[in-house]
Amino acid sequence: MKRLYENELIYGRLLSVDQPHLVERYNKALQAFGIKPTELTAFDIDKTGFSPQIAKELGDYDYLDPNGVNRRFIILTPSQVSLPVVHTRFSNTDALMYEFYTDNMRVINALTIKDVIYGEIEDNVSVVNDMEDLLSIQQVEFRVLSADDVIGKANELRGLIDRLKHTADAWRDDAMLNRMVELSKKVGDIRENHMVPEHVVFRHNAYWTSHFDGAYIFVDEKMTTVISNPDAPGFRRSRPWQVSYLPIGDYDRVFRFLAASKRIELPRASWIEETGFIEHRAEMIIRSIIHEAEPDVDMTKVDAVWLQTWLHRNANLVTKDGRYPFLNQIKREIAQNGRVDINEIPEEYRFMLVRAKPDHPDAWLTNRLICEFNRVDFVSRYIFNKQAFYDDYEEYDVQYRNHVVETLKATYLNDKAALRARLYGLD
């Protein structure tokens, strides 16, 4: 993982916390969670406040996610809104945190001037034991606290102001007035500076979770669909009248669900030809075949001429594998007819030809699921399912790890937005 870290392919784009007062505030939040304060004087944090350095120090990468549900968060600065979430058990943690930041930005701006914000993303489940626990999560509520209780003091001041306005002779209560002055010195004028978050309840929509070796939950108007390992507790037994269960290894049923729910774009010339999508898939496949056949080849030095020579020299091997010739055939068919009949494609090959509909709300989640069936495409795995990519990376030998890193640097890190837009139509 060292090479990934050095090239910002893991824990990249985090915020450095190295000012003593911010470290002190972070420690106050840790102590409020019952966690030992860090002895580090500098560390990095993500959107939720998770720090890989502190996780390593504690020997616990789930220190903000102890039960894999009701995720904790620590907010030191509003600038965390633009950071990624680098460690989570739910794929929509990032989106929920972003909504909380944007809907309460004035409050977060005001509070973090003087204090640290911390709390939990609460739902009605304290631990996930079976599928029913996941399905019962329909919305979450941010329980928000602050180390110096600025939020509590602001609430108290607001109550005293209301009493002053609406209770006769309240202005004669010197103790109350003195308390108001004392509180206002700590929280400021709450008529101008909002100090209590107002938007704290958010919808918990479609998502992936790492529970039960990975499960996808898609929510439609009349049906919820679970795609996971059929050995997951509660699979097919929890709410069968309103939940459809698909084994993640059933290529045909998973594909037909995505197509019927209009979550994927089928192979058409309208988007295939201008994106280079088939060429990308083919390149990922052929590089995987080469490495498997000749592990000692330095893939970082492979160019178009070398690649073409290798293909001619190993035509039988490539033909036997079948995937590369298949994609070339699909390219020719799309060029001639503008489309292919997906029903004539073997089910194990269909996921090589599709992407999520870019304008669908579940586009990122759908692309993540498609990556489950295209493991050799490490570029797409890195974009949509980093944890799976890191697991794959651990299985690569040193030679291929170097190739993977150099490829990601040249293709994705060079211009992330451009690659996402070209291959997947995503902003």
mmCIF file of C-alpha atoms in Angstrom, residues 40-264:
data_model
loop_
_atom_site.group_PDB
_atom_site.id
_atom_site.type_symbol
_atom_site.label_atom_id
_atom_site.label_comp_id
_atom_site.label_asym_id
_atom_site.label_seq_id
_atom_site.Cartn_x
_atom_site.Cartn_y
_atom_site.Cartn_z
ATOM 1 C CA LEU A 40 -0.001 12.938 17.197
ATOM 2 C CA THR A 41 0.668 16.601 16.544
ATOM 3 C CA ALA A 42 -0.366 16.340 12.881
ATOM 4 C CA PHE A 43 -2.693 14.040 10.974
ATOM 5 C CA ASP A 44 -5.092 14.012 8.014
ATOM 6 C CA ILE A 45 -8.893 13.800 8.059
ATOM 7 C CA ASP A 46 -11.652 13.120 5.534
ATOM 8 C CA LYS A 47 -15.176 14.524 5.229
ATOM 9 C CA THR A 48 -16.349 12.624 8.327
ATOM 10 C CA GLY A 49 -13.250 13.440 10.382
ATOM 11 C CA PHE A 50 -11.772 9.958 9.966
ATOM 12 C CA SER A 51 -7.970 9.956 10.116
ATOM 13 C CA PRO A 52 -5.901 7.040 8.766
ATOM 14 C CA GLN A 53 -2.994 8.036 11.008
ATOM 15 C CA ILE A 54 -5.143 8.008 14.146
ATOM 16 C CA ALA A 55 -6.746 4.732 13.054
ATOM 17 C CA LYS A 56 -3.271 3.232 12.800
ATOM 18 C CA GLU A 57 -2.286 4.702 16.177
ATOM 19 C CA LEU A 58 -5.403 3.224 17.813
ATOM 20 C CA GLY A 59 -5.106 -0.054 15.938
ATOM 21 C CA ASP A 60 -8.765 0.379 14.992
ATOM 22 C CA TYR A 61 -9.892 1.535 11.550
ATOM 23 C CA ASP A 62 -13.509 1.483 12.759
ATOM 24 C CA TYR A 63 -12.960 3.928 15.604
ATOM 25 C CA LEU A 64 -15.615 6.216 14.078
ATOM 26 C CA ASP A 65 -17.731 3.269 12.969
ATOM 27 C CA PRO A 66 -17.643 0.813 15.898
ATOM 28 C CA ASN A 67 -20.702 -1.271 14.985
ATOM 29 C CA GLY A 68 -20.707 -0.609 11.253
ATOM 30 C CA VAL A 69 -23.830 1.532 11.673
ATOM 31 C CA ASN A 70 -24.675 4.921 13.270
ATOM 32 C CA ARG A 71 -21.492 6.413 11.867
ATOM 33 C CA ARG A 72 -19.699 8.992 14.012
ATOM 34 C CA PHE A 73 -18.354 12.249 12.606
ATOM 35 C CA ILE A 74 -16.004 15.031 13.708
ATOM 36 C CA ILE A 75 -16.142 18.428 11.986
ATOM 37 C CA LEU A 76 -13.278 20.859 12.576
ATOM 38 C CA THR A 77 -13.862 23.121 9.580
ATOM 39 C CA PRO A 78 -16.498 23.710 6.887
ATOM 40 C CA SER A 79 -13.828 23.002 4.260
ATOM 41 C CA GLN A 80 -14.258 19.294 5.013
ATOM 42 C CA VAL A 81 -17.320 19.413 2.742
ATOM 43 C CA SER A 82 -15.089 19.067 -0.326
ATOM 44 C CA LEU A 83 -13.131 16.074 0.990
ATOM 45 C CA PRO A 84 -13.769 12.419 0.134
ATOM 46 C CA VAL A 85 -14.933 9.760 2.575
ATOM 47 C CA VAL A 86 -12.153 7.179 2.665
ATOM 48 C CA HIS A 87 -13.449 4.625 5.163
ATOM 49 C CA THR A 88 -17.084 3.644 5.516
ATOM 50 C CA ARG A 89 -19.387 0.636 5.695
ATOM 51 C CA PHE A 90 -22.118 2.364 3.629
ATOM 52 C CA SER A 91 -21.591 3.845 0.170
ATOM 53 C CA ASN A 92 -24.023 6.717 0.784
ATOM 54 C CA THR A 93 -22.176 8.078 3.843
ATOM 55 C CA ASP A 94 -20.496 10.610 1.558
ATOM 56 C CA ALA A 95 -23.816 11.839 0.129
ATOM 57 C CA LEU A 96 -25.467 12.071 3.569
ATOM 58 C CA MET A 97 -22.542 14.049 4.979
ATOM 59 C CA TYR A 98 -22.588 16.357 1.951
ATOM 60 C CA GLU A 99 -26.304 17.058 2.429
ATOM 61 C CA PHE A 100 -25.743 17.809 6.111
ATOM 62 C CA TYR A 101 -22.894 20.218 5.332
ATOM 63 C CA THR A 102 -24.683 22.085 2.555
ATOM 64 C CA ASP A 103 -28.029 22.329 4.361
ATOM 65 C CA ASN A 104 -26.388 23.627 7.561
ATOM 66 C CA MET A 105 -23.377 25.513 6.232
ATOM 67 C CA ARG A 106 -24.137 28.794 8.067
ATOM 68 C CA VAL A 107 -24.337 26.961 11.389
ATOM 69 C CA ILE A 108 -21.183 24.943 10.702
ATOM 70 C CA ASN A 109 -19.313 28.114 9.745
ATOM 71 C CA ALA A 110 -20.359 29.808 12.976
ATOM 72 C CA LEU A 111 -19.784 26.850 15.312
ATOM 73 C CA THR A 112 -16.356 25.821 14.050
ATOM 74 C CA ILE A 113 -14.976 29.294 14.722
ATOM 75 C CA LYS A 114 -15.074 28.462 18.434
ATOM 76 C CA ASP A 115 -15.737 24.756 18.782
ATOM 77 C CA VAL A 116 -15.616 21.280 17.263
ATOM 78 C CA ILE A 117 -18.809 19.633 16.026
ATOM 79 C CA TYR A 118 -19.214 15.919 16.556
ATOM 80 C CA GLY A 119 -21.960 13.339 16.769
ATOM 81 C CA GLU A 120 -23.535 10.328 15.094
ATOM 82 C CA ILE A 121 -25.588 9.622 11.993
ATOM 83 C CA GLU A 122 -28.340 7.808 13.851
ATOM 84 C CA ASP A 123 -31.011 5.448 12.605
ATOM 85 C CA ASN A 124 -33.293 2.980 14.351
ATOM 86 C CA VAL A 125 -30.702 0.168 14.263
ATOM 87 C CA SER A 126 -27.806 -0.145 16.691
ATOM 88 C CA VAL A 127 -26.247 -3.239 15.156
ATOM 89 C CA VAL A 128 -26.734 -5.102 11.864
ATOM 90 C CA ASN A 129 -27.402 -8.796 12.416
ATOM 91 C CA ASP A 130 -29.535 -9.703 9.415
ATOM 92 C CA MET A 131 -31.132 -8.334 6.265
ATOM 93 C CA GLU A 132 -34.124 -6.993 8.180
ATOM 94 C CA ASP A 133 -31.838 -4.615 10.071
ATOM 95 C CA LEU A 134 -30.645 -3.123 6.774
ATOM 96 C CA LEU A 135 -34.121 -2.884 5.275
ATOM 97 C CA SER A 136 -35.481 -1.095 8.336
ATOM 98 C CA ILE A 137 -33.113 1.848 7.778
ATOM 99 C CA GLN A 138 -35.220 4.336 5.830
ATOM 100 C CA GLN A 139 -33.952 7.649 7.157
ATOM 101 C CA VAL A 140 -31.165 8.918 9.376
ATOM 102 C CA GLU A 141 -30.897 11.760 11.860
ATOM 103 C CA PHE A 142 -27.720 13.643 12.641
ATOM 104 C CA ARG A 143 -27.304 13.873 16.411
ATOM 105 C CA VAL A 144 -25.095 16.935 16.699
ATOM 106 C CA LEU A 145 -23.013 17.994 19.714
ATOM 107 C CA SER A 146 -20.124 20.348 20.355
ATOM 108 C CA ALA A 147 -17.244 19.880 22.780
ATOM 109 C CA ASP A 148 -17.703 23.188 24.591
ATOM 110 C CA ASP A 149 -21.486 22.795 24.368
ATOM 111 C CA VAL A 150 -21.894 25.878 22.178
ATOM 112 C CA ILE A 151 -25.013 24.245 20.710
ATOM 113 C CA GLY A 152 -26.452 23.620 24.176
ATOM 114 C CA LYS A 153 -25.665 27.161 25.274
ATOM 115 C CA ALA A 154 -27.260 28.580 22.112
ATOM 116 C CA ASN A 155 -30.402 26.549 22.768
ATOM 117 C CA GLU A 156 -30.476 27.792 26.354
ATOM 118 C CA LEU A 157 -30.034 31.406 25.222
ATOM 119 C CA ARG A 158 -32.815 31.036 22.657
ATOM 120 C CA GLY A 159 -35.147 29.773 25.398
ATOM 121 C CA LEU A 160 -34.276 32.724 27.649
ATOM 122 C CA ILE A 161 -34.870 35.157 24.798
ATOM 123 C CA ASP A 162 -38.301 33.643 24.182
ATOM 124 C CA ARG A 163 -39.053 33.938 27.896
ATOM 125 C CA LEU A 164 -37.945 37.561 27.905
ATOM 126 C CA LYS A 165 -40.210 38.312 24.948
ATOM 127 C CA HIS A 166 -43.300 36.508 26.105
ATOM 128 C CA THR A 167 -43.268 36.483 29.920
ATOM 129 C CA ALA A 168 -44.476 39.538 31.799
ATOM 130 C CA ASP A 169 -41.887 41.143 34.103
ATOM 131 C CA ALA A 170 -39.181 38.715 32.916
ATOM 132 C CA TRP A 171 -36.972 41.767 32.354
ATOM 133 C CA ARG A 172 -36.948 42.236 36.139
ATOM 134 C CA ASP A 173 -35.185 38.864 36.638
ATOM 135 C CA ASP A 174 -31.567 39.989 37.113
ATOM 136 C CA ALA A 175 -30.254 36.425 37.386
ATOM 137 C CA MET A 176 -31.801 35.533 34.044
ATOM 138 C CA LEU A 177 -30.468 38.688 32.387
ATOM 139 C CA ASN A 178 -26.984 38.055 33.748
ATOM 140 C CA ARG A 179 -27.158 34.496 32.449
ATOM 141 C CA MET A 180 -28.140 35.803 29.011
ATOM 142 C CA VAL A 181 -25.136 38.156 28.990
ATOM 143 C CA GLU A 182 -22.854 35.317 30.051
ATOM 144 C CA LEU A 183 -24.201 33.028 27.324
ATOM 145 C CA SER A 184 -24.040 35.687 24.613
ATOM 146 C CA LYS A 185 -20.329 36.214 25.359
ATOM 147 C CA LYS A 186 -19.791 32.549 24.498
ATOM 148 C CA VAL A 187 -22.140 32.054 21.554
ATOM 149 C CA GLY A 188 -22.545 35.565 20.149
ATOM 150 C CA ASP A 189 -25.744 37.098 18.841
ATOM 151 C CA ILE A 190 -27.835 34.084 17.817
ATOM 152 C CA ARG A 191 -30.250 36.374 16.007
ATOM 153 C CA GLU A 192 -27.513 36.940 13.422
ATOM 154 C CA ASN A 193 -25.426 33.772 13.833
ATOM 155 C CA HIS A 194 -27.440 30.586 13.729
ATOM 156 C CA MET A 195 -25.805 28.154 16.141
ATOM 157 C CA VAL A 196 -28.116 25.135 15.987
ATOM 158 C CA PRO A 197 -28.405 22.896 12.876
ATOM 159 C CA GLU A 198 -31.963 22.890 11.585
ATOM 160 C CA HIS A 199 -31.743 20.212 8.886
ATOM 161 C CA VAL A 200 -30.718 16.954 10.529
ATOM 162 C CA VAL A 201 -33.062 14.296 9.067
ATOM 163 C CA PHE A 202 -32.225 12.816 5.675
ATOM 164 C CA ARG A 203 -33.542 10.019 3.486
ATOM 165 C CA HIS A 204 -31.503 6.788 3.389
ATOM 166 C CA ASN A 205 -31.854 5.738 -0.261
ATOM 167 C CA ALA A 206 -30.116 3.133 -2.457
ATOM 168 C CA TYR A 207 -26.698 2.079 -1.211
ATOM 169 C CA TRP A 208 -24.017 -0.588 -0.931
ATOM 170 C CA THR A 209 -22.887 -1.881 2.445
ATOM 171 C CA SER A 210 -19.941 -4.019 3.418
ATOM 172 C CA HIS A 211 -22.151 -6.092 5.736
ATOM 173 C CA PHE A 212 -22.614 -9.734 4.766
ATOM 174 C CA ASP A 213 -19.631 -9.619 2.379
ATOM 175 C CA GLY A 214 -21.260 -6.794 0.445
ATOM 176 C CA ALA A 215 -24.923 -6.082 -0.297
ATOM 177 C CA TYR A 216 -26.607 -3.689 -2.735
ATOM 178 C CA ILE A 217 -29.982 -2.182 -1.854
ATOM 179 C CA PHE A 218 -31.951 -0.541 -4.695
ATOM 180 C CA VAL A 219 -35.180 1.265 -3.828
ATOM 181 C CA ASP A 220 -37.936 1.688 -6.427
ATOM 182 C CA GLU A 221 -41.493 2.939 -6.018
ATOM 183 C CA LYS A 222 -43.155 -0.444 -5.519
ATOM 184 C CA MET A 223 -40.248 -2.768 -4.828
ATOM 185 C CA THR A 224 -36.920 -2.847 -3.023
ATOM 186 C CA THR A 225 -34.259 -5.087 -4.562
ATOM 187 C CA VAL A 226 -31.455 -6.699 -2.588
ATOM 188 C CA ILE A 227 -28.435 -8.041 -4.474
ATOM 189 C CA SER A 228 -26.034 -9.935 -2.253
ATOM 190 C CA ASN A 229 -24.561 -13.254 -1.245
ATOM 191 C CA PRO A 230 -27.551 -15.612 -0.775
ATOM 192 C CA ASP A 231 -25.935 -16.845 2.448
ATOM 193 C CA ALA A 232 -26.626 -13.467 4.088
ATOM 194 C CA PRO A 233 -28.910 -13.929 7.140
ATOM 195 C CA GLY A 234 -32.486 -13.033 6.236
ATOM 196 C CA PHE A 235 -31.926 -13.383 2.471
ATOM 197 C CA ARG A 236 -35.331 -14.119 0.862
ATOM 198 C CA ARG A 237 -36.936 -14.329 4.320
ATOM 199 C CA SER A 238 -37.202 -10.679 5.337
ATOM 200 C CA ARG A 239 -40.281 -8.921 3.864
ATOM 201 C CA PRO A 240 -40.603 -11.198 0.814
ATOM 202 C CA TRP A 241 -43.844 -9.427 -0.133
ATOM 203 C CA GLN A 242 -42.041 -6.155 -0.819
ATOM 204 C CA VAL A 243 -38.412 -7.155 -1.398
ATOM 205 C CA SER A 244 -36.917 -8.944 -4.395
ATOM 206 C CA TYR A 245 -33.755 -10.916 -3.638
ATOM 207 C CA LEU A 246 -31.140 -11.572 -6.326
ATOM 208 C CA PRO A 247 -27.993 -13.637 -5.727
ATOM 209 C CA ILE A 248 -25.047 -11.517 -6.820
ATOM 210 C CA GLY A 249 -23.653 -14.505 -8.734
ATOM 211 C CA ASP A 250 -26.773 -14.757 -10.922
ATOM 212 C CA TYR A 251 -25.534 -12.742 -13.912
ATOM 213 C CA ASP A 252 -28.753 -13.087 -15.898
ATOM 214 C CA ARG A 253 -31.205 -11.966 -13.189
ATOM 215 C CA VAL A 254 -29.014 -9.088 -12.005
ATOM 216 C CA PHE A 255 -28.577 -7.850 -15.569
ATOM 217 C CA ARG A 256 -32.288 -8.101 -16.339
ATOM 218 C CA PHE A 257 -33.149 -6.172 -13.176
ATOM 219 C CA LEU A 258 -30.800 -3.314 -14.102
ATOM 220 C CA ALA A 259 -32.150 -3.236 -17.666
ATOM 221 C CA ALA A 260 -35.824 -3.435 -16.640
ATOM 222 C CA SER A 261 -35.385 -0.669 -14.043
ATOM 223 C CA LYS A 262 -33.690 1.493 -16.717
ATOM 224 C CA ARG A 263 -30.502 1.871 -14.714
ATOM 225 C CA ILE A 264 -28.129 0.865 -17.524
#
